[in-house]
Amino acid sequence: MKLRKVTAASAAVLALALSATACGGDDSKDSDSAATAGGGGKIKVGIKYDQPGLGLKEPDGSFSGFDVDVATYLAKELGYEPGQIEFVETKSADRENALARGDVKFIAATYSITDERKQKVDFAGPYLLAHQDLLVKTDSDITKGTDLNGKKLCSVTGSTSAQNVRDTIAPKAQLKEYGGYSECIAALQSGAVDAVTTDDSILAGFAAQDKYKGQFKLAGLKLSNENYGVGVKKGDTETLNKINTALEKMVSDKSWQKAVEANFGPANYQNEPAPTIGNIVK
């Protein structure tokens, strides 16, 4: 009878222990937010889905681009293999909210570092210095900003890029606005516009597509400085520091340069050297 009491007590202790384990959950990496998918050792990373050369979702469901290569490298340094990465589309207007909600662990999506954005998120990097530029046909006679006077200049609706050009260097440029950059590139190809303007990295990515290879060139005007950073949730210092360390490693082992050449090379993109972590070029 005494033995049965001891056994029952032991069973009760075991049941309590199992209950506590189940309620307590797994405190392993990234289980503190929705950035891990179902506790299965996955990591959610924000990218763009519609920017060739940077962040593009291919028809077969795979992903390509410089930001994708950077994100994959960073995730690996955080302990995740490619199969454990879940890429999440993060449009420009929702990037800060996606981090604040914990929808993603970090974002690599042509995310320019600005003082305003730094009030809401923390930035690792920068990992690429881009510039506003012009994309023109390879036989175009547009070699400087003033050549745009009287020409048709395209950018997307709501973008400040084309307006900046017209306000500062080519007041007689004819501004054409389309719903997306792919439409601007198609218009450039057909001759409906004479130039397209936005970040040179974005332009180079479009120009590097197979269907456009050899048709376009960058003017190389460097009309602005765009310091691309990796966004992380405000206050997540641990992830921030790990990503900065990973970015330095990516440069030192030449993976960064290989990613630049693979994604932008066909457009003869004259990239800036890899930025120094924490150095924001104004």
Short mmCIF file of C-alpha atoms in Angstrom, two decimals, residues 1-134:
data_model
loop_
_atom_site.label_atom_id
_atom_site.label_comp_id
_atom_site.label_asym_id
_atom_site.label_seq_id
_atom_site.Cartn_x
_atom_site.Cartn_y
_atom_site.Cartn_z
CA MET A 1 0.00 0.00 0.00
CA LYS A 2 2.83 2.37 0.85
CA LEU A 3 4.52 1.60 -2.47
CA ARG A 4 1.35 2.54 -4.37
CA LYS A 5 1.23 5.94 -2.57
CA VAL A 6 4.82 6.69 -3.54
CA THR A 7 4.13 5.74 -7.16
CA ALA A 8 1.08 7.97 -7.31
CA ALA A 9 3.02 10.89 -5.89
CA SER A 10 5.79 10.35 -8.40
CA ALA A 11 3.25 10.31 -11.20
CA ALA A 12 1.79 13.57 -9.96
CA VAL A 13 5.23 15.20 -9.93
CA LEU A 14 5.94 13.92 -13.43
CA ALA A 15 2.60 15.23 -14.69
CA LEU A 16 3.30 18.67 -13.20
CA ALA A 17 6.74 18.73 -14.78
CA LEU A 18 5.37 17.84 -18.19
CA SER A 19 2.64 20.45 -17.83
CA ALA A 20 5.17 23.14 -16.91
CA THR A 21 7.32 22.24 -19.90
CA ALA A 22 4.36 22.48 -22.26
CA CYS A 23 3.22 25.83 -20.87
CA GLY A 24 6.68 27.29 -20.73
CA GLY A 25 7.38 26.62 -24.43
CA ASP A 26 10.71 26.56 -26.22
CA ASP A 27 13.01 29.46 -25.39
CA SER A 28 15.34 28.64 -28.28
CA LYS A 29 16.44 31.22 -30.83
CA ASP A 30 13.74 33.49 -32.27
CA SER A 31 10.84 31.84 -30.41
CA ASP A 32 10.10 35.25 -28.88
CA SER A 33 8.15 36.52 -31.90
CA ALA A 34 6.19 35.66 -35.00
CA ALA A 35 9.47 35.88 -36.91
CA THR A 36 9.81 32.14 -36.29
CA ALA A 37 7.35 30.06 -38.22
CA GLY A 38 5.45 27.72 -35.94
CA GLY A 39 8.43 27.07 -33.68
CA GLY A 40 9.93 24.84 -36.38
CA GLY A 41 13.31 26.52 -36.53
CA LYS A 42 12.39 28.87 -39.36
CA ILE A 43 13.14 32.57 -39.69
CA LYS A 44 10.96 35.12 -41.46
CA VAL A 45 12.81 37.76 -43.47
CA GLY A 46 11.31 40.77 -45.22
CA ILE A 47 12.20 41.45 -48.86
CA LYS A 48 10.65 43.03 -51.95
CA TYR A 49 8.91 40.73 -54.43
CA ASP A 50 8.89 43.03 -57.47
CA GLN A 51 12.41 44.42 -57.93
CA PRO A 52 14.54 42.42 -60.40
CA GLY A 53 18.18 42.25 -59.34
CA LEU A 54 17.28 43.07 -55.73
CA GLY A 55 14.23 41.22 -54.49
CA LEU A 56 12.12 39.26 -56.95
CA LYS A 57 9.71 36.36 -56.57
CA GLU A 58 10.18 34.19 -59.63
CA PRO A 59 7.28 32.43 -61.42
CA ASP A 60 8.35 29.11 -59.90
CA GLY A 61 8.12 30.55 -56.38
CA SER A 62 11.87 30.93 -55.84
CA PHE A 63 13.54 34.23 -55.01
CA SER A 64 16.43 36.11 -56.57
CA GLY A 65 18.34 39.36 -56.23
CA PHE A 66 21.07 41.10 -54.29
CA ASP A 67 18.90 41.69 -51.22
CA VAL A 68 17.88 38.03 -51.30
CA ASP A 69 21.54 36.98 -51.41
CA VAL A 70 22.37 39.32 -48.53
CA ALA A 71 19.40 38.10 -46.49
CA THR A 72 20.31 34.46 -47.12
CA TYR A 73 23.90 35.05 -46.01
CA LEU A 74 22.79 36.89 -42.87
CA ALA A 75 20.26 34.20 -41.95
CA LYS A 76 22.96 31.55 -42.29
CA GLU A 77 25.20 33.50 -39.93
CA LEU A 78 22.28 33.61 -37.50
CA GLY A 79 22.08 29.82 -37.68
CA TYR A 80 19.58 29.12 -40.46
CA GLU A 81 20.01 27.20 -43.68
CA PRO A 82 18.26 28.38 -46.88
CA GLY A 83 15.44 25.88 -46.39
CA GLN A 84 14.64 27.43 -43.02
CA ILE A 85 14.14 30.92 -44.44
CA GLU A 86 10.63 32.16 -45.14
CA PHE A 87 10.73 35.29 -47.30
CA VAL A 88 7.89 37.70 -46.57
CA GLU A 89 6.90 40.52 -48.91
CA THR A 90 7.36 43.84 -47.12
CA LYS A 91 6.23 46.79 -49.17
CA SER A 92 7.83 50.15 -48.48
CA ALA A 93 4.88 51.60 -46.59
CA ASP A 94 4.65 48.63 -44.20
CA ARG A 95 8.30 47.95 -43.33
CA GLU A 96 8.31 49.67 -39.94
CA ASN A 97 5.02 48.07 -38.92
CA ALA A 98 6.17 44.60 -39.99
CA LEU A 99 9.16 44.86 -37.66
CA ALA A 100 7.16 46.33 -34.78
CA ARG A 101 4.57 43.54 -35.05
CA GLY A 102 7.25 40.87 -35.17
CA ASP A 103 6.11 39.64 -38.58
CA VAL A 104 9.75 39.36 -39.64
CA LYS A 105 13.09 39.13 -37.85
CA PHE A 106 14.83 41.55 -40.18
CA ILE A 107 14.28 43.35 -43.48
CA ALA A 108 16.61 43.65 -46.48
CA ALA A 109 14.54 45.51 -49.07
CA THR A 110 16.23 48.61 -50.58
CA TYR A 111 15.64 50.12 -47.13
CA SER A 112 17.39 53.50 -47.13
CA ILE A 113 18.57 54.63 -43.69
CA THR A 114 17.03 57.97 -42.71
CA ASP A 115 16.81 59.90 -39.45
CA GLU A 116 13.03 59.65 -39.52
CA ARG A 117 13.08 55.86 -39.92
CA LYS A 118 15.67 55.47 -37.17
CA GLN A 119 13.09 56.76 -34.73
CA LYS A 120 11.03 53.61 -35.38
CA VAL A 121 13.53 50.85 -36.22
CA ASP A 122 17.21 50.03 -35.77
CA PHE A 123 19.46 49.64 -38.80
CA ALA A 124 22.42 47.32 -39.30
CA GLY A 125 24.84 48.32 -42.03
CA PRO A 126 24.73 50.07 -44.39
CA TYR A 127 25.43 47.23 -46.83
CA LEU A 128 25.08 49.13 -50.13
CA LEU A 129 25.47 52.76 -51.18
CA ALA A 130 23.16 53.51 -54.09
CA HIS A 131 22.46 56.76 -55.93
CA GLN A 132 19.55 58.21 -57.83
CA ASP A 133 20.40 57.92 -61.52
CA LEU A 134 18.99 57.72 -65.04
#
